[in-house]
Amino acid sequence: MTELSGSDPLEALARLPEMAHPTVSPDGESVAFYYNGTGRNELHVLDVETGECERWSDGEVPRNNRWPVAWAADGERVFFHRDEDGDEQNDVYAIDATGATEPVFESAGQASLQDVGEDGETLLVGSNEDGQMNLYRRDLSAGETTKLTDYDRAVRAGHLSPDCERVAYATNEADDLTNEDVYVADADGSNPRNLDVGATGAEVLPVDWGPEGDRLLIADNTEDLGRCGIYDLDADAVEWYGDLEREESPRCFLPDGERFVATRMREATTVPVVYDAATGECREFDLPDGVASFGWTSERVIDEDRVLVSYTTPTRRTELLDYDLATDEYERCFDREYGPFSREDFADAEYFTFESDGVPETPARAVDLDPYETLDIGALLYDSGERPSPLVVNPHGGPRAADRKSFDYRTQFLVHRGFSVLQVNYRGSTGRGRAFVESIYDDWGGAEQGDIATAVEHVLDDREWLDGDRVVVYGGSYGGYSAYWQAVQYPDLYAGAAASVGLTDLEDMYENTMPHFRTALLETNLGTPETNPDLYRERSPVEHAQNLSAPLLMTHGVNDRRVPVSQARIFRETLLDLGYEEGEDGDFEYHELGEEGHGSSDIDQKIRSLELLDGFLDRRIDPPAAQADDD
């Protein structure tokens, strides 16, 4: 990365404005999205034809852009999720072009807007105010709320039919915790019907209603790799699409109802495709390799043949593309800011694979494991250009997620500071099918953590320019768990560890996280503390804190409701009880971040988090860029 005279690269990178959750208005003429070009996250609305952008909010929306936005049916207002300082205990609010806001759905827990009815009167909202995440119907005119479902396990992927007379959703009533089925019920929640699509143990989700309300676009992983299907509600039959050679995920019908768009996984890239529902013919969008997406619960249809696509690469910040399916041509409809940087200043990613049996050569200090099935594991490596180069190992969160070839300011900052960066799509990651995801069930902290350590050994052996004495593991959320676990399970590999909002005590996590995270995340992967008490203890980093031998940085938001701050506090107190010393000159450093939950996109908070990481690396690892600055 080019040195920037007169600029602080840390602040310059953290201040690059972020765009999030673009969604097209019902008439296709405008796009609403979050953008923090003013220094604070605000709601903006873009005119698709002219490119003119107007800011609607002035501090009324959350500082964090984690949760999506949605248009009202008349296009006059935008709905958004509002919480308190990142605690994710959302209520749903509406805002109009004048900045006037009002609450439209309030609950005692977390609310998640699932769908907006075409009738202009109905909202479908998920809420855990009664304990588990279930669906509620909100009548905007009457100001009345009706609870539609009452399941013991979380309900998600709620969709209203075009006439608002029915609702589709996914939940699990089977004994198999990995199972998920599609249900269709009347608008008041009565007469729920399991469509019985897919095998028991597979996951089937509704994605979109056909324009006539007689078909459902569904996602299914019965055959291992994800596939797209259209369920005919009159015929009670499903038509499947694709060749099952790559993981695919459906996104939405096009207005004619005869085509739908989807995404296809290919190594570390995501390719958008369009299917002809009648013939099954599939065509990829004509875009360079990168990561293209249609967003989370976002509307992306502009007109009969045009869709809005988000597109990024490691060196290209996320762009909005107006893609014409009739001509396979596209226009950029929102220019991204690069501040003092150019694209040439950013490091690209090399994708490679290696074999892993989940048991690295490095001795395990906490739990001895036997070899697992040998798998090809994918990874990304960003070369800092320094020789020799220290290495930051950056496991992704989830664990049900994956690293892709997309732009990330943290990665680019680390590369600028002289660290090469390794990201590993360990077993349990997405994009490789159901068996790959489920391979860590009942083994959390086992083979997937061995894959990460094996990846480190592989690149140190294969790239002699990497400095094996200066390897740091750094991650957030499940990546934070990985940082803790790598530090106590494979301490011989690392000269330092940095964990953000990470898990340390799995039983405490089970007791204190939100109910839908408890069932969907912990019970699926680990069972319960009652059924698997030994596993909960064995795979908790705090149980092996005495193995910590490298400096550790711990950061955690005090308002985190996904991974409560008790996780960091328990690990800290255990270290102190074991005689470890806290402080910049001690064995570990500890920071609780106020007004913040499970991470943040707020620029000031991004700068603060990067400064904590940068200071830790400077003190503990002495990267080449810091040496050059000192000289």
C-alpha positions in Angstrom: 0.0 0.0 0.0 1.3 3.5 -0.9 2.5 5.7 1.9 0.2 8.7 2.3 2.1 11.9 3.1 0.2 14.2 5.4 -2.4 11.6 6.2 -3.0 9.2 9.1 -3.7 6.0 7.2 -5.6 4.5 10.2 -8.0 7.4 10.4 -8.2 7.8 6.6 -9.3 4.2 6.2 -11.7 4.2 9.1 -13.3 7.4 7.7 -14.0 6.0 4.2 -17.8 6.2 4.1 -19.7 3.0 4.3 -22.9 2.2 2.4 -25.3 -0.4 3.7 -28.7 -2.1 2.9 -29.6 -0.4 -0.4 -33.2 -1.1 -1.2 -35.3 0.0 -4.2 -38.6 1.9 -3.8 -41.8 0.3 -5.0 -41.9 2.4 -8.1 -38.2 1.5 -8.9 -37.2 5.2 -9.1 -35.3 5.6 -5.8 -32.9 3.6 -3.6 -32.8 4.1 0.2 -29.6 3.1 2.0 -27.5 3.9 5.0 -24.4 6.1 4.4 -22.0 7.8 6.8 -20.4 10.3 4.6 -21.1 13.0 7.2 -19.2 11.0 9.8 -22.4 9.5 11.2 -24.6 6.9 9.8 -27.7 8.5 8.2 -30.5 7.5 5.8 -30.0 8.6 2.2 -32.2 8.3 -0.8 -30.8 8.1 -4.4 -32.6 9.0 -7.6 -31.8 6.1 -9.9 -32.0 8.1 -13.1 -30.3 11.3 -12.1 -27.9 10.0 -9.5 -28.8 12.8 -7.1 -28.7 11.8 -3.5 -30.7 13.4 -0.6 -30.1 12.8 3.1 -33.4 12.2 4.9 -32.2 11.8 8.5 -30.2 14.0 10.9 -29.4 11.7 13.8 -32.8 10.0 14.0 -31.5 6.6 12.8 -29.0 4.4 14.7 -25.3 5.2 14.5 -24.7 1.5 13.6 -25.8 0.3 10.2 -26.2 -3.4 11.2 -30.0 -3.7 10.6 -31.7 -3.2 7.2 -34.3 -0.6 6.0 -37.5 -1.1 3.9 -39.8 1.1 1.9 -43.4 1.7 2.8 -45.8 0.4 0.1 -46.6 4.0 -1.0 -42.9 5.0 -1.3 -43.4 7.9 1.0 -41.6 6.6 4.1 -38.8 4.2 5.0 -38.9 1.8 7.9 -35.8 1.3 10.0 -34.7 -0.5 13.2 -33.8 1.7 16.2 -32.0 0.4 19.3 -30.1 1.9 22.2 -26.4 2.2 21.7 -26.1 -1.0 19.7 -28.0 -3.3 22.1 -30.1 -4.6 19.1 -33.3 -4.5 21.2 -34.9 -2.9 18.2 -38.2 -1.1 17.7 -39.3 -0.4 14.1 -39.6 3.3 13.2 -40.7 5.1 10.0 -39.1 8.3 8.6 -40.1 10.5 5.7 -38.3 13.0 3.4 -38.7 15.8 6.0 -37.0 13.7 8.7 -40.2 13.2 10.7 -40.1 9.9 12.5 -42.5 7.8 14.5 -42.5 4.3 16.0 -44.6 1.8 14.1 -43.8 -1.4 16.1 -42.5 -1.4 19.7 -41.7 -4.5 21.7 -39.9 -5.5 24.9 -37.2 -7.5 23.0 -35.6 -7.5 19.6 -37.9 -6.7 16.7 -36.9 -7.6 13.1 -39.0 -6.3 10.2 -39.7 -9.2 7.9 -41.9 -7.8 5.2 -44.0 -4.8 4.2 -47.5 -5.6 2.8 -48.4 -4.4 -0.7 -51.8 -3.2 0.8 -50.0 -0.3 2.5 -51.4 -1.3 5.9 -49.6 -4.4 7.0 -46.1 -5.1 8.5 -44.8 -8.6 9.3 -42.4 -8.4 12.2 -40.3 -10.9 14.1 -40.0 -10.3 17.8 -38.7 -12.2 20.9 -40.7 -10.2 23.4 -42.4 -13.4 24.6 -39.1 -15.3 24.7 -38.6 -17.0 21.4 -38.5 -15.2 18.0 -42.0 -15.4 16.5 -44.0 -13.5 14.0 -46.4 -10.6 14.6 -48.7 -8.8 12.2 -49.0 -5.0 12.6 -52.0 -3.1 11.3 -50.7 0.4 10.7 -54.1 2.1 10.3 -55.7 0.4 13.4 -52.5 0.5 15.4 -53.1 -3.1 16.4 -50.6 -6.0 16.7 -51.5 -9.7 16.4 -49.2 -12.5 17.3 -49.2 -15.0 14.4 -47.0 -17.8 15.6 -46.0 -19.4 18.9 -43.2 -21.9 18.3 -40.6 -23.2 20.7 -37.9 -22.6 18.1 -37.1 -19.5 16.2 -39.3 -18.4 13.2 -37.6 -16.6 10.4 -37.8 -15.7 6.7 -41.4 -14.3 7.0 -43.1 -13.2 3.8 -46.5 -11.8 3.1 -48.4 -12.9 0.0 -49.1 -10.1 -2.5 -52.8 -9.8 -1.3 -51.6 -10.0 2.3 -54.0 -12.9 2.9 -51.3 -15.5 3.7 -47.9 -15.6 5.2 -44.9 -17.9 4.5 -42.2 -18.6 7.0 -39.6 -21.1 8.2 -39.3 -22.9 11.6 -38.5 -26.3 13.0 -40.9 -28.7 14.8 -38.9 -31.8 14.2 -36.7 -33.6 16.7 -33.7 -33.1 14.4 -32.2 -29.7 15.4 -30.7 -29.2 12.0 -34.1 -29.3 10.3 -36.1 -26.3 9.0 -39.3 -26.4 7.0 -41.5 -23.9 5.1 -44.9 -23.2 6.4 -47.8 -21.3 4.8 -50.6 -19.9 7.1 -53.6 -17.6 6.8 -53.0 -13.9 7.5 -54.0 -14.3 11.2 -51.6 -17.2 11.7 -54.4 -19.9 11.6 -54.2 -23.0 9.5 -50.4 -23.3 9.3 -49.4 -25.9 6.8 -45.9 -27.5 6.5 -45.2 -27.8 2.8 -43.0 -30.9 3.5 -40.4 -29.9 1.1 -36.9 -31.5 1.4 -35.6 -34.2 3.6 -35.8 -34.2 7.4 -32.6 -32.5 8.6 -32.3 -30.2 5.6 -33.2 -26.5 5.7 -35.8 -25.1 3.4 -36.6 -21.4 3.4 -39.2 -19.2 1.7 -37.6 -16.4 -0.3 -40.3 -14.6 -2.3 -43.9 -14.9 -3.4 -44.7 -15.0 -7.1 -46.5 -11.9 -8.3 -49.8 -13.9 -8.5 -49.5 -15.4 -5.0 -49.7 -18.9 -6.3 -46.0 -19.8 -6.1 -43.1 -19.6 -3.6 -39.4 -19.2 -4.5 -37.6 -21.4 -2.0 -34.1 -22.3 -0.9 -33.2 -25.9 0.0 -30.1 -27.9 0.8 -31.5 -31.4 0.8 -29.0 -32.5 -1.8 -26.1 -31.0 0.2 -25.4 -28.0 -2.1 -27.9 -25.2 -1.9 -30.4 -25.0 -4.7 -33.3 -22.9 -5.9 -36.9 -24.1 -6.3 -40.4 -22.9 -7.1 -43.2 -24.4 -5.1 -46.6 -24.4 -6.9 -49.2 -24.0 -4.0 -52.1 -25.2 -6.2 -50.4 -28.3 -7.4 -48.4 -28.9 -4.2 -45.4 -29.6 -6.3 -41.9 -28.1 -6.6 -39.6 -27.6 -9.5 -35.9 -27.5 -8.8 -33.3 -25.6 -10.7 -29.5 -25.8 -11.3 -27.0 -28.6 -11.8 -25.9 -29.0 -8.1 -22.3 -28.4 -9.1 -22.1 -25.1 -7.1 -24.0 -23.7 -4.1 -26.8 -21.4 -5.2 -29.2 -19.2 -3.3 -32.4 -17.7 -4.8 -33.1 -14.0 -4.2 -36.3 -12.8 -5.8 -38.7 -13.2 -8.7 -38.6 -10.6 -11.5 -41.9 -8.7 -12.1 -43.0 -11.0 -15.0 -42.9 -14.0 -12.6 -41.3 -16.0 -15.3 -37.7 -15.3 -14.2 -35.8 -15.1 -10.9 -32.4 -14.0 -9.8 -30.0 -16.0 -7.6 -26.4 -16.0 -6.5 -23.8 -18.7 -7.2 -20.7 -19.4 -5.1 -17.4 -20.0 -6.9 -14.4 -20.3 -4.7 -14.2 -17.0 -2.9 -16.4 -15.1 -5.3 -20.2 -14.7 -5.6 -21.8 -14.6 -9.1 -25.3 -13.3 -9.8 -27.4 -15.4 -12.2 -30.9 -15.2 -13.7 -33.1 -18.3 -14.3 -35.9 -18.8 -16.8 -38.5 -20.5 -14.7 -40.2 -22.3 -17.6 -37.0 -23.7 -19.3 -34.6 -23.8 -16.4 -32.1 -21.9 -18.6 -29.5 -20.0 -16.4 -27.3 -17.1 -17.4 -24.6 -15.5 -15.3 -24.4 -11.7 -15.1 -21.5 -10.3 -17.1 -19.4 -9.0 -14.3 -15.7 -9.5 -13.4 -14.9 -11.9 -10.6 -15.8 -10.4 -7.2 -18.6 -10.5 -4.7 -22.0 -9.5 -6.1 -25.1 -9.5 -3.9 -28.7 -8.6 -3.8 -28.8 -7.7 -0.1 -30.5 -8.9 3.1 -34.3 -8.5 2.9 -33.7 -5.8 0.3 -35.8 -5.1 -2.8 -33.6 -5.0 -5.8 -36.0 -4.8 -8.8 -35.9 -1.5 -10.7 -38.1 -2.5 -13.6 -38.9 -5.5 -15.8 -35.3 -6.1 -16.9 -33.2 -4.0 -14.5 -32.0 -5.0 -11.0 -29.8 -3.3 -8.4 -26.6 -5.2 -7.7 -24.0 -4.5 -5.0 -20.5 -5.4 -6.3 -17.0 -5.4 -4.6 -13.5 -6.8 -4.8 -10.6 -6.6 -2.4 -9.4 -3.5 -4.2 -12.8 -2.0 -5.2 -15.1 -0.6 -2.6 -18.8 -1.7 -2.8 -20.5 -0.2 -5.7 -24.2 0.0 -6.7 -24.8 -1.3 -10.2 -27.9 -0.8 -12.3 -27.8 -4.0 -14.3 -29.9 -4.5 -17.5 -30.7 -8.1 -18.0 -31.9 -7.5 -21.6 -28.5 -6.2 -22.7 -26.1 -7.5 -20.0 -24.9 -3.9 -19.6 -24.7 -1.9 -16.4 -24.2 1.5 -15.0 -22.7 2.6 -11.7 -25.4 4.6 -10.0 -23.5 5.7 -6.9 -19.8 6.6 -6.9 -17.8 5.5 -3.9 -15.3 7.8 -2.2 -11.7 6.7 -1.8 -10.5 9.6 0.2 -6.7 10.0 -0.2 -6.4 6.4 -1.6 -6.6 5.0 -5.1 -7.5 1.4 -5.9 -3.8 0.7 -6.6 -3.1 1.5 -2.9 -5.1 -1.6 -1.8 -3.9 -5.2 -1.6 -5.6 -8.0 -3.6 -6.2 -11.4 -2.3 -4.8 -14.7 -3.4 -7.2 -17.7 -3.1 -5.7 -21.1 -2.5 -6.6 -24.5 -1.0 -4.8 -26.9 1.3 -5.6 -30.3 2.8 -6.5 -30.5 6.5 -7.5 -33.4 8.8 -8.3 -30.9 11.5 -5.2 -31.8 13.6 -2.2 -29.6 13.0 1.4 -30.6 13.7 1.6 -28.0 16.4 0.9 -29.6 19.8 -2.5 -29.0 21.3 -2.3 -27.7 24.8 -6.0 -27.8 25.8 -7.7 -30.7 24.1 -6.1 -33.7 22.3 -8.1 -34.7 19.2 -7.8 -37.6 16.7 -7.6 -36.8 13.0 -10.9 -36.0 11.2 -11.8 -36.5 7.6 -9.2 -34.8 5.4 -10.8 -32.0 3.4 -9.7 -29.3 1.0 -10.0 -26.0 2.9 -10.1 -22.7 1.1 -8.3 -19.6 2.2 -7.4 -16.0 1.2 -3.9 -14.5 1.6 -3.2 -10.7 1.4 0.6 -10.1 0.9 1.8 -6.9 2.6 5.0 -6.9 0.5 7.2 -6.7 3.6 10.1 -9.1 3.7 10.0 -10.8 6.1 6.4 -10.2 6.8 4.5 -10.8 10.1 1.2 -12.4 9.7 -2.3 -11.7 11.1 -4.6 -14.8 11.1 -8.1 -13.4 10.8 -10.8 -16.1 11.3 -14.3 -15.1 10.2 -17.4 -14.9 12.5 -20.4 -17.1 12.3 -19.2 -19.8 12.3 -21.8 -20.1 9.5 -20.2 -17.5 7.2 -17.3 -17.2 4.8 -14.6 -14.8 3.7 -14.9 -13.6 0.2 -12.9 -11.4 -2.2 -14.5 -8.2 -1.0 -13.1 -4.9 0.3 -12.5 -4.7 4.0 -10.9 -1.6 5.6 -9.5 -3.6 8.6 -7.7 -6.0 6.3 -6.3 -3.1 4.2 -5.2 -1.3 7.3 -3.3 -4.4 8.6 -1.6 -4.7 5.2 -0.6 -1.1 5.3 0.9 -1.6 8.7 3.1 -4.3 7.2 1.1 -7.4 8.2 0.1 -10.0 5.7 -3.4 -11.3 6.4 -4.7 -14.9 6.3 -8.4 -15.7 6.2 -9.5 -19.3 6.4 -12.9 -20.8 5.3 -12.6 -23.6 7.8 -15.1 -26.5 7.9 -18.4 -25.1 9.1 -18.2 -22.2 6.6 -20.8 -21.5 4.0 -20.6 -21.9 0.2 -19.6 -25.6 0.3 -22.9 -27.3 1.1 -24.8 -28.7 4.0 -22.3 -31.4 5.0 -19.5 -28.9 5.2 -21.5 -26.7 7.4 -22.7 -29.6 9.6 -19.2 -31.1 10.0 -18.6 -29.0 13.1 -22.0 -29.9 14.8 -21.3 -31.4 18.2 -17.6 -30.5 17.7 -17.5 -26.7 18.2 -13.9 -25.8 18.8 -12.6 -29.0 17.3 -11.8 -29.7 13.6 -12.6 -26.2 12.4 -10.0 -24.7 14.8 -7.5 -27.3 13.7 -8.2 -26.2 10.1 -7.2 -22.6 11.1 -4.0 -23.8 12.8 -3.2 -26.0 9.8 -3.6 -23.1 7.5 -1.0 -21.2 9.5 1.4 -24.1 9.3 0.8 -24.4 5.5 1.5 -20.7 4.7 4.6 -20.6 6.9 5.9 -23.7 5.1 4.9 -22.5 1.7 5.8 -18.8 1.8 9.3 -18.5 3.3 8.9 -14.7 3.3 6.4 -15.0 6.2 7.9 -14.5 9.7 6.9 -17.5 11.9 8.0 -15.7 15.0 5.5 -12.8 14.5 2.1 -14.5 13.9 -1.0 -12.9 15.6 -4.6 -14.3 15.6 -7.3 -11.6 15.5 -11.1 -11.9 15.1 -14.5 -10.8 16.2 -17.6 -12.7 17.4 -17.0 -16.4 16.5 -13.7 -15.1 15.1 -13.2 -13.7 18.6 -13.9 -17.2 20.0 -11.3 -18.5 17.5 -8.8 -16.0 18.8 -9.3 -17.0 22.4 -9.3 -20.7 21.5 -6.2 -20.6 19.2 -4.4 -18.8 22.0 -5.0 -21.5 24.5 -5.2 -24.6 22.2 -2.2 -23.8 20.0 -0.2 -21.2 21.9 3.1 -22.3 20.2 1.9 -20.8 16.9 1.2 -17.3 18.1 3.1 -14.3 19.3 -0.1 -12.4 20.1 -3.9 -12.7 20.1 -6.7 -10.0 19.8 -10.3 -11.0 20.5 -13.3 -8.7 20.0 -16.8 -9.6 21.3 -15.6 -13.2 21.5 -17.0 -16.2 23.4 -15.1 -17.6 26.3 -17.6 -19.5 28.5 -20.1 -21.5 26.5 -22.4 -22.2 29.4 -22.6 -18.6 30.4 -23.2 -17.7 26.7 -26.1 -20.2 26.7 -27.7 -18.7 29.8 -27.3 -15.0 28.7 -27.6 -14.7 25.0 -30.9 -14.0 23.2 -33.3 -17.0 23.0 -33.1 -17.3 19.2 -29.3 -17.3 19.3 -29.4 -19.9 22.0 -31.5 -22.3 19.9 -30.2 -21.6 16.4 -26.5 -21.2 17.3 -25.6 -23.1 20.5 -28.1 -25.9 20.5 -27.5 -26.7 16.9 -23.8 -26.8 17.3 -23.4 -28.1 20.8 -26.7 -29.3 22.2 -27.5 -27.9 25.6 -25.4 -27.7 28.8 -27.6 -30.4 30.2 -27.2 -32.8 27.4 -23.5 -32.1 26.6 -22.0 -30.6 29.9 -18.5 -32.0 29.2 -18.4 -30.5 25.7 -19.6 -27.1 26.9 -16.8 -27.1 29.5 -14.1 -28.6 27.3 -14.5 -26.2 24.4 -14.7 -23.1 26.5 -11.5 -21.1 26.3 -11.8 -20.0 29.9 -11.4 -23.6 31.0 -7.9 -23.5 29.6 -6.9 -19.9 30.3 -3.7 -21.2 32.1 -2.3 -22.1 28.6 -2.2 -18.4 27.5 1.5 -17.6 26.8 1.3 -14.7 24.3 0.0 -11.2 24.9 -3.7 -10.9 24.6 -5.9 -7.9 23.7 -9.6 -8.2 24.8 -12.3 -5.7 23.6 -16.0 -6.0 24.1 -19.0 -3.7 23.8 -20.9 -3.3 27.0 -24.3 -3.4 25.2 -23.7 -6.6 23.3 -26.8 -8.8 23.6 -25.6 -11.5 21.1 -22.3 -12.2 23.0 -22.8 -10.6 26.4 -19.9 -8.6 27.9 -19.9 -11.2 30.7 -17.9 -13.4 28.3 -14.9 -11.0 28.4 -15.3 -10.3 32.1 -15.2 -14.0 33.0 -12.0 -14.5 31.0 -10.4 -11.4 32.5 -11.2 -12.4 36.1 -9.9 -15.9 35.5 -6.6 -14.5 34.2 -6.3 -12.3 37.2 -7.0 -15.2 39.5 -4.3 -17.2 37.8 -1.8 -14.5 38.4 -1.7 -12.9 35.0 -1.0 -9.1 35.0 -3.3 -6.6 33.2 -2.0 -3.5 31.3 0.0 -2.4 28.4 3.2 -3.9 30.0 1.3 -6.9 31.4 0.2 -10.2 30.1 -3.1 -9.0 28.7 -5.0 -5.7 27.8 -8.7 -5.3 28.5 -11.1 -2.7 27.1 -14.9 -2.4 27.5 -16.4 -0.2 24.8 -19.4 2.0 26.0 -22.3 2.9 23.7 -21.5 -0.1 21.6 -22.9 -3.6 21.1 -21.8 -6.5 18.9 -19.4 -4.3 16.9 -20.1 -1.0 15.3 -20.0 0.8 11.9 -19.9 4.3 13.6 -16.8 6.1 12.3 -15.6 7.3 15.7 -16.0 3.8 17.2 -14.2 2.3 14.2 -11.3 4.6 14.7 -11.2 3.8 18.4 -11.2 0.0 17.8 -8.5 0.3 15.1 -6.4 2.4 17.5 -6.6 -0.2 20.2 -5.6 -2.9 17.8 -2.8 -0.8 16.3 -1.4 0.2 19.6 -1.4 -3.5 20.8 0.4 -4.6 17.6 3.0 -1.8 17.9 3.8 -2.7 21.5 3.7 -6.4 21.2 4.7 -7.4 17.6 6.6 -4.4 16.2 5.5 -4.6 12.6 7.8 -3.5 9.8 5.7 -0.4 9.0 6.1 0.7 12.6 9.8 0.2 12.5 10.0 2.3 9.3 8.0 5.1 11.0 10.4 5.0 14.0 13.4 5.2 11.7 
